[in-house]
PDB file of C-alpha atoms and ligand atoms in Angstrom:
ATOM      1  CA  MET W   1       8.353  24.499 -15.419  1.00 83.00           C
ATOM      2  CA  GLU W   2       6.795  23.089 -12.134  1.00 93.00           C
ATOM      3  CA  PRO W   3       5.721  19.796 -11.918  1.00 98.00           C
ATOM      4  CA  LYS W   4       2.576  18.654 -11.273  1.00 98.00           C
ATOM      5  CA  ILE W   5       2.239  17.717  -7.566  1.00 98.00           C
ATOM      6  CA  LEU W   6       0.308  14.566  -7.163  1.00 98.00           C
ATOM      7  CA  SER W   7      -1.773  14.821  -4.593  1.00 98.00           C
ATOM      8  CA  GLY W   8      -2.474  11.757  -2.409  1.00 98.00           C
ATOM      9  CA  LYS W   9      -4.194  13.171   0.023  1.00 98.00           C
ATOM     10  CA  GLU W  10      -6.826  14.932  -1.896  1.00 98.00           C
ATOM     11  CA  VAL W  11      -6.887  11.489  -4.190  1.00 98.00           C
ATOM     12  CA  SER W  12      -7.454   9.964  -0.547  1.00 98.00           C
ATOM     13  CA  ASN W  13     -10.176  12.276  -0.389  1.00 98.00           C
ATOM     14  CA  SER W  14     -12.630  11.830  -3.029  1.00 98.00           C
ATOM     15  CA  VAL W  15     -12.685   7.419  -2.455  1.00 98.00           C
ATOM     16  CA  TYR W  16     -13.503   8.486   1.367  1.00 98.00           C
ATOM     17  CA  ALA W  17     -16.222  10.599   0.228  1.00 98.00           C
ATOM     18  CA  ALA W  18     -16.984   7.938  -2.517  1.00 98.00           C
ATOM     19  CA  LEU W  19     -17.325   5.382   0.291  1.00 98.00           C
ATOM     20  CA  LYS W  20     -19.754   6.672   2.404  1.00 98.00           C
ATOM     21  CA  GLY W  21     -22.528   5.787   1.180  1.00 98.00           C
ATOM     22  CA  ARG W  22     -20.809   2.743   0.726  1.00 98.00           C
ATOM     23  CA  ILE W  23     -20.613   2.565   4.629  1.00 98.00           C
ATOM     24  CA  THR W  24     -23.861   3.761   4.977  1.00 98.00           C
ATOM     25  CA  THR W  25     -26.317   0.941   3.623  1.00 98.00           C
ATOM     26  CA  LEU W  26     -24.144  -1.642   4.853  1.00 98.00           C
ATOM     27  CA  LYS W  27     -24.856   0.354   8.701  1.00 98.00           C
ATOM     28  CA  SER W  28     -28.327   0.809   7.727  1.00 97.00           C
ATOM     29  CA  GLN W  29     -28.470  -3.238   7.639  1.00 96.00           C
ATOM     30  CA  SER W  30     -26.175  -3.308  11.266  1.00 97.00           C
ATOM     31  CA  ILE W  31     -22.814  -3.992   9.363  1.00 98.00           C
ATOM     32  CA  ILE W  32     -19.622  -1.724  10.997  1.00 98.00           C
ATOM     33  CA  PRO W  33     -16.685  -2.702   8.143  1.00 98.00           C
ATOM     34  CA  SER W  34     -14.398  -3.857  11.049  1.00 98.00           C
ATOM     35  CA  LEU W  35     -10.602  -4.266  10.972  1.00 98.00           C
ATOM     36  CA  ALA W  36      -8.359  -6.882  13.240  1.00 98.00           C
ATOM     37  CA  VAL W  37      -4.783  -5.624  13.145  1.00 98.00           C
ATOM     38  CA  ILE W  38      -1.419  -7.324  14.265  1.00 98.00           C
ATOM     39  CA  ILE W  39       1.319  -5.778  16.155  1.00 98.00           C
ATOM     40  CA  VAL W  40       4.290  -7.677  16.917  1.00 98.00           C
ATOM     41  CA  GLY W  41       7.051  -5.874  18.964  1.00 96.00           C
ATOM     42  CA  GLU W  42       8.126  -2.270  19.201  1.00 92.00           C
ATOM     43  CA  ASP W  43       8.882  -0.751  16.074  1.00 94.00           C
ATOM     44  CA  ALA W  44       8.607   3.068  16.222  1.00 92.00           C
ATOM     45  CA  ALA W  45       7.537   3.497  11.936  1.00 93.00           C
ATOM     46  CA  SER W  46       5.632   0.378  12.634  1.00 96.00           C
ATOM     47  CA  GLN W  47       3.199   2.196  15.227  1.00 96.00           C
ATOM     48  CA  VAL W  48       2.792   4.950  13.588  1.00 95.00           C
ATOM     49  CA  TYR W  49       1.753   3.035  10.093  1.00 96.00           C
ATOM     50  CA  VAL W  50      -1.029   1.282  12.894  1.00 97.00           C
ATOM     51  CA  ARG W  51      -2.203   4.809  14.698  1.00 97.00           C
ATOM     52  CA  ASN W  52      -2.240   6.433  10.946  1.00 97.00           C
ATOM     53  CA  LYS W  53      -4.767   3.116   9.690  1.00 98.00           C
ATOM     54  CA  THR W  54      -6.718   2.793  12.700  1.00 98.00           C
ATOM     55  CA  ARG W  55      -7.467   6.852  12.973  1.00 98.00           C
ATOM     56  CA  GLN W  56      -9.179   6.530   9.177  1.00 98.00           C
ATOM     57  CA  PHE W  57     -11.737   3.992  10.108  1.00 98.00           C
ATOM     58  CA  SER W  58     -12.750   6.330  13.699  1.00 98.00           C
ATOM     59  CA  ASN W  59     -13.199   9.050  11.448  1.00 98.00           C
ATOM     60  CA  HIS W  60     -14.714   7.141   8.976  1.00 98.00           C
ATOM     61  CA  GLY W  61     -17.686   5.351  11.254  1.00 97.00           C
ATOM     62  CA  LEU W  62     -15.861   2.422  10.601  1.00 98.00           C
ATOM     63  CA  PHE W  63     -14.239  -0.505  13.477  1.00 98.00           C
ATOM     64  CA  SER W  64     -10.795  -1.182  14.059  1.00 98.00           C
ATOM     65  CA  ASP W  65      -9.116  -3.269  17.576  1.00 98.00           C
ATOM     66  CA  THR W  66      -5.455  -3.497  17.577  1.00 98.00           C
ATOM     67  CA  ILE W  67      -3.965  -6.356  19.183  1.00 98.00           C
ATOM     68  CA  THR W  68       0.163  -5.676  20.569  1.00 98.00           C
ATOM     69  CA  TYR W  69       2.340  -8.593  21.051  1.00 98.00           C
ATOM     70  CA  PRO W  70       6.083  -8.112  22.523  1.00 98.00           C
ATOM     71  CA  SER W  71       8.703  -8.879  19.960  1.00 98.00           C
ATOM     72  CA  ASP W  72       8.725 -12.301  21.372  1.00 98.00           C
ATOM     73  CA  ILE W  73       5.620 -14.120  21.019  1.00 98.00           C
ATOM     74  CA  THR W  74       6.150 -17.301  19.543  1.00 98.00           C
ATOM     75  CA  GLN W  75       4.395 -18.343  15.513  1.00 98.00           C
ATOM     76  CA  GLU W  76       1.655 -20.777  17.682  1.00 98.00           C
ATOM     77  CA  VAL W  77       0.733 -18.364  19.667  1.00 98.00           C
ATOM     78  CA  LEU W  78       0.248 -15.367  16.645  1.00 98.00           C
ATOM     79  CA  LEU W  79      -1.484 -18.468  14.607  1.00 98.00           C
ATOM     80  CA  SER W  80      -3.993 -19.186  17.468  1.00 98.00           C
ATOM     81  CA  LYS W  81      -4.764 -15.719  17.319  1.00 98.00           C
ATOM     82  CA  ILE W  82      -5.498 -15.505  13.756  1.00 98.00           C
ATOM     83  CA  TYR W  83      -7.462 -18.611  13.098  1.00 98.00           C
ATOM     84  CA  GLU W  84      -9.103 -17.182  16.338  1.00 98.00           C
ATOM     85  CA  LEU W  85      -9.846 -13.774  14.142  1.00 98.00           C
ATOM     86  CA  ASN W  86     -10.438 -16.290  10.505  1.00 98.00           C
ATOM     87  CA  LYS W  87     -13.882 -17.421  12.731  1.00 98.00           C
ATOM     88  CA  ASN W  88     -14.703 -14.568  14.177  1.00 98.00           C
ATOM     89  CA  ILE W  89     -18.063 -12.979  11.966  1.00 98.00           C
ATOM     90  CA  GLN W  90     -17.340  -9.390  13.705  1.00 98.00           C
ATOM     91  CA  PHE W  91     -14.352  -8.877  11.287  1.00 98.00           C
ATOM     92  CA  HIS W  92     -14.090  -8.531   8.152  1.00 98.00           C
ATOM     93  CA  GLY W  93     -10.315  -8.089   7.316  1.00 98.00           C
ATOM     94  CA  ILE W  94      -6.637  -8.788   9.353  1.00 99.00           C
ATOM     95  CA  LEU W  95      -3.824  -6.903   9.047  1.00 98.00           C
ATOM     96  CA  VAL W  96      -1.289  -7.535  10.276  1.00 98.00           C
ATOM     97  CA  GLN W  97       1.665  -4.978  10.241  1.00 98.00           C
ATOM     98  CA  LEU W  98       4.930  -5.793   8.198  1.00 97.00           C
ATOM     99  CA  PRO W  99       7.897  -6.641   9.084  1.00 96.00           C
ATOM    100  CA  LEU W 100       7.263  -9.662  11.673  1.00 98.00           C
ATOM    101  CA  PRO W 101      10.978 -10.131  14.791  1.00 97.00           C
ATOM    102  CA  ASN W 102      13.006 -12.790  12.812  1.00 97.00           C
ATOM    103  CA  HIS W 103      12.155 -15.425  14.196  1.00 98.00           C
ATOM    104  CA  ILE W 104       8.508 -15.974  12.551  1.00 98.00           C
ATOM    105  CA  ASP W 105       7.948 -17.246   9.387  1.00 98.00           C
ATOM    106  CA  GLU W 106       6.053 -14.361   7.650  1.00 98.00           C
ATOM    107  CA  ASP W 107       4.747 -15.950   4.799  1.00 98.00           C
ATOM    108  CA  ALA W 108       3.305 -18.388   7.258  1.00 98.00           C
ATOM    109  CA  ILE W 109       1.373 -16.398   8.862  1.00 98.00           C
ATOM    110  CA  ILE W 110       0.221 -14.271   5.932  1.00 98.00           C
ATOM    111  CA  ASP W 111      -0.974 -18.369   4.894  1.00 98.00           C
ATOM    112  CA  ALA W 112      -2.692 -18.746   7.839  1.00 99.00           C
ATOM    113  CA  ILE W 113      -5.161 -15.937   7.295  1.00 99.00           C
ATOM    114  CA  ASP W 114      -8.216 -16.450   5.668  1.00 98.00           C
ATOM    115  CA  PRO W 115      -8.212 -14.855   1.883  1.00 98.00           C
ATOM    116  CA  LYS W 116     -11.799 -13.712   1.953  1.00 98.00           C
ATOM    117  CA  LYS W 117     -10.856 -11.513   5.476  1.00 98.00           C
ATOM    118  CA  ASP W 118      -6.838 -10.265   3.831  1.00 98.00           C
ATOM    119  CA  VAL W 119      -7.865  -6.944   3.007  1.00 98.00           C
ATOM    120  CA  ASP W 120      -3.858  -5.851   2.810  1.00 98.00           C
ATOM    121  CA  GLY W 121      -3.786  -8.443  -0.817  1.00 98.00           C
ATOM    122  CA  PHE W 122      -0.592 -10.453  -0.082  1.00 98.00           C
ATOM    123  CA  HIS W 123      -2.456 -14.001   0.645  1.00 98.00           C
ATOM    124  CA  PRO W 124      -1.160 -16.418  -2.452  1.00 98.00           C
ATOM    125  CA  TYR W 125      -4.433 -16.898  -3.372  1.00 98.00           C
ATOM    126  CA  ASN W 126      -5.492 -13.695  -3.521  1.00 98.00           C
ATOM    127  CA  LEU W 127      -2.212 -12.112  -5.475  1.00 98.00           C
ATOM    128  CA  GLY W 128      -2.470 -15.570  -7.863  1.00 98.00           C
ATOM    129  CA  CYS W 129      -5.877 -13.949  -8.455  1.00 98.00           C
ATOM    130  CA  LEU W 130      -4.158 -10.983  -8.911  1.00 98.00           C
ATOM    131  CA  ALA W 131      -1.657 -12.013 -11.726  1.00 98.00           C
ATOM    132  CA  ALA W 132      -4.204 -14.228 -13.653  1.00 97.00           C
ATOM    133  CA  GLY W 133      -6.630 -10.100 -14.099  1.00 96.00           C
ATOM    134  CA  LYS W 134      -9.311 -11.602 -11.716  1.00 97.00           C
ATOM    135  CA  PRO W 135      -8.647  -9.386  -8.495  1.00 97.00           C
ATOM    136  CA  ILE W 136     -10.279  -9.489  -5.268  1.00 98.00           C
ATOM    137  CA  PHE W 137      -8.052  -7.397  -2.935  1.00 98.00           C
ATOM    138  CA  ILE W 138      -5.378  -5.651  -4.166  1.00 98.00           C
ATOM    139  CA  PRO W 139      -2.581  -4.955  -2.131  1.00 98.00           C
ATOM    140  CA  CYS W 140      -3.851  -0.854  -0.832  1.00 98.00           C
ATOM    141  CA  THR W 141      -0.011   1.060  -1.858  1.00 98.00           C
ATOM    142  CA  PRO W 142      -0.430  -0.604  -5.346  1.00 98.00           C
ATOM    143  CA  LYS W 143      -4.156  -0.042  -5.230  1.00 98.00           C
ATOM    144  CA  GLY W 144      -3.750   3.016  -4.139  1.00 98.00           C
ATOM    145  CA  ILE W 145      -0.886   3.885  -8.110  1.00 98.00           C
ATOM    146  CA  MET W 146      -3.335   3.480  -9.235  1.00 98.00           C
ATOM    147  CA  ARG W 147      -6.726   5.180  -8.558  1.00 98.00           C
ATOM    148  CA  ILE W 148      -3.688   8.455  -8.554  1.00 98.00           C
ATOM    149  CA  PHE W 149      -3.217   7.658 -11.707  1.00 98.00           C
ATOM    150  CA  HIS W 150      -7.436   7.801 -12.542  1.00 98.00           C
ATOM    151  CA  HIS W 151      -8.083  11.096 -10.542  1.00 98.00           C
ATOM    152  CA  TYR W 152      -4.938  12.160 -12.441  1.00 98.00           C
ATOM    153  CA  ASN W 153      -5.862  11.049 -15.808  1.00 98.00           C
ATOM    154  CA  ILE W 154      -2.465   9.771 -16.392  1.00 98.00           C
ATOM    155  CA  THR W 155      -2.164   6.988 -18.967  1.00 98.00           C
ATOM    156  CA  ILE W 156      -0.867   4.179 -18.650  1.00 98.00           C
ATOM    157  CA  SER W 157      -1.108   2.259 -21.949  1.00 98.00           C
ATOM    158  CA  GLY W 158       1.843   2.570 -24.473  1.00 97.00           C
ATOM    159  CA  LYS W 159       4.006   3.700 -22.430  1.00 98.00           C
ATOM    160  CA  HIS W 160       8.040   2.801 -21.217  1.00 98.00           C
ATOM    161  CA  VAL W 161       6.471   1.623 -16.448  1.00 98.00           C
ATOM    162  CA  VAL W 162       9.657   0.721 -14.788  1.00 98.00           C
ATOM    163  CA  VAL W 163       8.992  -0.618 -10.835  1.00 98.00           C
ATOM    164  CA  VAL W 164      12.398  -0.051  -8.868  1.00 98.00           C
ATOM    165  CA  GLY W 165      11.308  -3.189  -6.171  1.00 97.00           C
ATOM    166  CA  ARG W 166       9.831  -6.398  -5.921  1.00 97.00           C
ATOM    167  CA  SER W 167       8.635  -7.070  -2.693  1.00 97.00           C
ATOM    168  CA  ASN W 168       4.888  -8.806  -2.475  1.00 96.00           C
ATOM    169  CA  ILE W 169       3.456  -5.038  -0.855  1.00 97.00           C
ATOM    170  CA  VAL W 170       4.192  -2.316  -3.477  1.00 98.00           C
ATOM    171  CA  GLY W 171       6.712  -3.741  -6.312  1.00 98.00           C
ATOM    172  CA  ARG W 172       5.327  -6.808  -7.626  1.00 98.00           C
ATOM    173  CA  PRO W 173       2.004  -6.294  -7.508  1.00 98.00           C
ATOM    174  CA  ILE W 174       2.001  -2.981  -8.912  1.00 98.00           C
ATOM    175  CA  SER W 175       4.470  -4.336 -12.258  1.00 98.00           C
ATOM    176  CA  ILE W 176       1.057  -6.612 -12.387  1.00 98.00           C
ATOM    177  CA  LEU W 177      -0.876  -3.820 -12.732  1.00 98.00           C
ATOM    178  CA  THR W 178       0.639  -1.777 -14.787  1.00 98.00           C
ATOM    179  CA  SER W 179       0.871  -3.994 -17.232  1.00 98.00           C
ATOM    180  CA  LEU W 180      -2.522  -6.063 -17.517  1.00 98.00           C
ATOM    181  CA  LYS W 181      -4.380  -5.822 -20.128  1.00 96.00           C
ATOM    182  CA  GLN W 182      -7.491  -4.025 -19.388  1.00 93.00           C
ATOM    183  CA  ALA W 183      -8.293  -0.028 -18.609  1.00 90.00           C
ATOM    184  CA  ASN W 184      -6.620   2.437 -17.537  1.00 90.00           C
ATOM    185  CA  SER W 185      -3.413  -0.525 -17.422  1.00 97.00           C
ATOM    186  CA  ASN W 186      -1.949  -1.950 -20.403  1.00 98.00           C
ATOM    187  CA  GLY W 187       2.045  -0.717 -20.508  1.00 98.00           C
ATOM    188  CA  THR W 188       4.766  -1.606 -20.438  1.00 98.00           C
ATOM    189  CA  THR W 189       6.402  -2.709 -17.381  1.00 98.00           C
ATOM    190  CA  THR W 190      10.104  -3.567 -16.430  1.00 98.00           C
ATOM    191  CA  ILE W 191      10.763  -4.649 -13.230  1.00 98.00           C
ATOM    192  CA  CYS W 192      14.299  -3.333 -11.370  1.00 98.00           C
ATOM    193  CA  HIS W 193      16.064  -5.047  -8.336  1.00 97.00           C
ATOM    194  CA  SER W 194      18.734  -5.109  -6.471  1.00 96.00           C
ATOM    195  CA  GLY W 195      20.201  -7.695  -8.913  1.00 97.00           C
ATOM    196  CA  THR W 196      19.891  -5.156 -11.420  1.00 98.00           C
ATOM    197  CA  ASP W 197      23.386  -3.635 -13.674  1.00 98.00           C
ATOM    198  CA  ASN W 198      23.181  -0.398 -14.258  1.00 97.00           C
ATOM    199  CA  ILE W 199      19.278   0.550 -12.815  1.00 98.00           C
ATOM    200  CA  SER W 200      19.600   3.954 -14.534  1.00 98.00           C
ATOM    201  CA  HIS W 201      19.893   3.144 -17.871  1.00 98.00           C
ATOM    202  CA  TYR W 202      16.496   1.832 -16.932  1.00 98.00           C
ATOM    203  CA  THR W 203      14.684   4.834 -14.629  1.00 98.00           C
ATOM    204  CA  LYS W 204      16.474   6.891 -17.820  1.00 98.00           C
ATOM    205  CA  GLN W 205      14.039   5.330 -20.872  1.00 98.00           C
ATOM    206  CA  ALA W 206      10.593   5.349 -18.203  1.00 99.00           C
ATOM    207  CA  ASP W 207       7.442   7.319 -19.279  1.00 99.00           C
ATOM    208  CA  ILE W 208       7.164   6.745 -15.100  1.00 99.00           C
ATOM    209  CA  ILE W 209       9.089   5.582 -12.657  1.00 98.00           C
ATOM    210  CA  ILE W 210       7.553   3.761  -9.133  1.00 98.00           C
ATOM    211  CA  LEU W 211      10.611   4.177  -6.430  1.00 98.00           C
ATOM    212  CA  ALA W 212       9.409   1.273  -3.922  1.00 95.00           C
ATOM    213  CA  MET W 213      12.973   0.109  -2.994  1.00 92.00           C
ATOM    214  CA  GLY W 214      13.330   2.390   0.527  1.00 91.00           C
ATOM    215  CA  SER W 215      16.738   3.711  -0.141  1.00 94.00           C
ATOM    216  CA  LEU W 216      16.695   7.723   1.064  1.00 94.00           C
ATOM    217  CA  GLY W 217      17.560   9.963  -2.270  1.00 93.00           C
ATOM    218  CA  TYR W 218      17.861   7.027  -3.905  1.00 95.00           C
ATOM    219  CA  LEU W 219      16.757   8.746  -7.936  1.00 98.00           C
ATOM    220  CA  LYS W 220      18.221  11.496  -8.811  1.00 98.00           C
ATOM    221  CA  GLY W 221      16.839  14.356 -11.490  1.00 98.00           C
ATOM    222  CA  ASP W 222      19.989  12.594 -13.803  1.00 98.00           C
ATOM    223  CA  HIS W 223      18.267   9.397 -13.541  1.00 98.00           C
ATOM    224  CA  VAL W 224      15.467   9.671 -15.928  1.00 98.00           C
ATOM    225  CA  LYS W 225      14.108  11.523 -18.571  1.00 98.00           C
ATOM    226  CA  GLU W 226      12.373  15.038 -19.329  1.00 98.00           C
ATOM    227  CA  GLY W 227       8.828  14.711 -18.682  1.00 98.00           C
ATOM    228  CA  ALA W 228       8.700  11.570 -16.619  1.00 98.00           C
ATOM    229  CA  ILE W 229       6.669  10.834 -13.820  1.00 99.00           C
ATOM    230  CA  VAL W 230       7.700   9.928 -10.157  1.00 98.00           C
ATOM    231  CA  ILE W 231       5.506   7.951  -8.242  1.00 98.00           C
ATOM    232  CA  ASP W 232       7.440   7.502  -5.180  1.00 98.00           C
ATOM    233  CA  VAL W 233       6.648   4.588  -2.661  1.00 98.00           C
ATOM    234  CA  GLY W 234       9.061   5.863  -0.152  1.00 95.00           C
ATOM    235  CA  ILE W 235       9.208   6.420   3.373  1.00 93.00           C
ATOM    236  CA  ASN W 236      12.798   7.141   5.058  1.00 94.00           C
ATOM    237  CA  ARG W 237      12.846   8.977   8.751  1.00 94.00           C
ATOM    238  CA  VAL W 238      15.922  11.961   8.091  1.00 95.00           C
ATOM    239  CA  THR W 239      16.562  12.742  11.713  1.00 96.00           C
ATOM    240  CA  ASP W 240      15.927  16.967  12.198  1.00 96.00           C
ATOM    241  CA  ASN W 241      15.243  19.657  14.984  1.00 96.00           C
ATOM    242  CA  SER W 242      11.382  19.124  14.353  1.00 96.00           C
ATOM    243  CA  PRO W 243       9.767  18.898  17.559  1.00 95.00           C
ATOM    244  CA  LYS W 244       9.281  14.978  16.669  1.00 92.00           C
ATOM    245  CA  GLY W 245      12.775  15.094  15.915  1.00 95.00           C
ATOM    246  CA  TYR W 246      12.597  13.476  12.044  1.00 96.00           C
ATOM    247  CA  LYS W 247      11.230  14.629   9.029  1.00 95.00           C
ATOM    248  CA  LEU W 248       9.511  11.762   6.469  1.00 95.00           C
ATOM    249  CA  VAL W 249      11.650  11.773   3.168  1.00 95.00           C
ATOM    250  CA  GLY W 250      11.327   9.593   0.600  1.00 96.00           C
ATOM    251  CA  ASP W 251      13.189   7.598  -2.378  1.00 97.00           C
ATOM    252  CA  GLY W 252      13.671  10.475  -4.777  1.00 98.00           C
ATOM    253  CA  ASP W 253      15.468  13.242  -4.929  1.00 97.00           C
ATOM    254  CA  GLN W 254      12.752  16.183  -4.953  1.00 96.00           C
ATOM    255  CA  LEU W 255      15.056  18.961  -5.876  1.00 96.00           C
ATOM    256  CA  SER W 256      16.888  17.621  -8.353  1.00 98.00           C
ATOM    257  CA  LEU W 257      13.955  15.433  -9.689  1.00 98.00           C
ATOM    258  CA  SER W 258      11.877  18.739 -10.076  1.00 97.00           C
ATOM    259  CA  GLU W 259      13.365  20.427 -12.751  1.00 97.00           C
ATOM    260  CA  LYS W 260      13.042  17.201 -14.849  1.00 98.00           C
ATOM    261  CA  VAL W 261       9.897  15.618 -13.915  1.00 98.00           C
ATOM    262  CA  SER W 262       6.304  16.466 -14.700  1.00 98.00           C
ATOM    263  CA  ALA W 263       5.045  15.377 -11.773  1.00 98.00           C
ATOM    264  CA  ILE W 264       5.879  14.144  -8.480  1.00 98.00           C
ATOM    265  CA  THR W 265       3.891  12.057  -5.727  1.00 98.00           C
ATOM    266  CA  PRO W 266       4.931  14.035  -2.614  1.00 98.00           C
ATOM    267  CA  VAL W 267       7.281  12.491   0.922  1.00 97.00           C
ATOM    268  CA  PRO W 268       4.677  13.047   2.656  1.00 96.00           C
ATOM    269  CA  GLY W 269       1.344  13.325   1.522  1.00 97.00           C
ATOM    270  CA  GLY W 270       1.670  10.898  -1.284  1.00 98.00           C
ATOM    271  CA  VAL W 271       1.176   7.403  -1.663  1.00 98.00           C
ATOM    272  CA  GLY W 272       0.947   7.040   2.541  1.00 98.00           C
ATOM    273  CA  PRO W 273      -2.845   8.384   2.396  1.00 98.00           C
ATOM    274  CA  MET W 274      -3.954   6.091  -0.234  1.00 98.00           C
ATOM    275  CA  THR W 275      -2.000   2.625   0.674  1.00 98.00           C
ATOM    276  CA  ILE W 276      -4.753   3.162   4.593  1.00 98.00           C
ATOM    277  CA  ALA W 277      -8.166   5.268   2.034  1.00 98.00           C
ATOM    278  CA  MET W 278      -7.409   1.826  -0.220  1.00 98.00           C
ATOM    279  CA  LEU W 279      -7.383  -0.666   3.503  1.00 98.00           C
ATOM    280  CA  VAL W 280     -10.594   1.416   4.070  1.00 98.00           C
ATOM    281  CA  GLU W 281     -12.084   0.860   0.936  1.00 99.00           C
ATOM    282  CA  ASN W 282     -11.277  -3.242   1.110  1.00 98.00           C
ATOM    283  CA  THR W 283     -12.887  -3.165   4.406  1.00 98.00           C
ATOM    284  CA  VAL W 284     -15.327  -2.323   3.298  1.00 98.00           C
ATOM    285  CA  GLU W 285     -15.989  -4.231   0.278  1.00 98.00           C
ATOM    286  CA  ALA W 286     -15.329  -7.741   2.419  1.00 98.00           C
ATOM    287  CA  ALA W 287     -18.278  -6.910   4.017  1.00 98.00           C
ATOM    288  CA  GLU W 288     -20.270  -6.211   0.613  1.00 98.00           C
ATOM    289  CA  ARG W 289     -18.886  -9.890   0.604  1.00 97.00           C
ATOM    290  CA  THR W 290     -20.084 -11.410   3.053  1.00 93.00           C
ATOM    291  CA  GLN W 291     -23.970  -9.882   3.140  1.00 79.00           C
ATOM    292  CA  VAL W 292     -23.862 -11.662  -0.898  1.00 62.00           C
TER     293      VAL W 292
HETATM  294  N1  LIG L   1       4.109  -3.132   6.389  1.00 94.39           N
HETATM  295  C1  LIG L   1       4.205  -2.014   5.158  1.00 94.39           C
HETATM  296  N2  LIG L   1       3.259  -1.695   4.141  1.00 94.39           N
HETATM  297  C2  LIG L   1       2.698  -2.667   5.068  1.00 94.39           C
HETATM  298  C3  LIG L   1       1.084  -2.834   4.436  1.00 94.39           C
HETATM  299  O1  LIG L   1       0.904  -2.469   3.500  1.00 94.39           O
HETATM  300  N3  LIG L   1       0.348  -3.721   5.220  1.00 94.39           N
HETATM  301  C4  LIG L   1       1.594  -3.843   6.184  1.00 94.39           C
HETATM  302  N4  LIG L   1       0.444  -5.434   6.732  1.00 94.39           N
HETATM  303  N5  LIG L   1       2.393  -4.690   6.856  1.00 94.39           N
HETATM  304  C5  LIG L   1       3.152  -3.536   6.010  1.00 94.39           C
END
């Protein structure tokens, strides 16, 4: 049987519909949820991601301003911009697109962002709150994955969730979210990573697999059990003859997986649109919190 396609596009539309009233209420108080985006360097993929994010801000009547720096910018200049944005009450959220050039200490940059404006949820304060089961800002991609589970009535409780990847952006926070003792969670979560021997030993036992290691077509049908659910966070560029010159492919081999799995997120149109919808939602939350 063909697997169910878990459409992040569809779920994101329901997120935007639910946000509409909240945005209208804020606007009636003359508050436009606003995001400052910092992008450093010429990385083509980062530029596309940032454009996709800011496009949804304007589509939904929110404001965003993108500040672009050349790749040789110093850490000091970047830090002083963040300190300035922390104080600027026009902006409810600050996002520094990652990765940053090697000469810049990413942790120092993230630490400098006011946790109240950290709509990415990457600041150690926000990651700590999440780990303690009292989240304030939840990182956008993991939050979006949980929303996909909720939308499609996928129960996590009692299931074995295998996360492949341990980054602070996806793997670590989704491993926390899927194992918290709360509604729509309560799973038994295993994290696999570059130090794991024989990752397929774990993925073959999984009810739900979350692929977040950035490795083109890594997971094959042979690596999963019949009926598993696969969430594919990978976005890899493969050159082709299309006008763009490339297509996007996930970390899962969709062809062989589709013969085994019961449900799977597509790439593109799966997790990607949810990351952006959750960024919009987190920015609306940040704006609402300035009210209380
Ligand atoms: N790079 C890849 N994903 C993300 C994300 O969600 N936020 C930021 N700031 N950078 C990223």
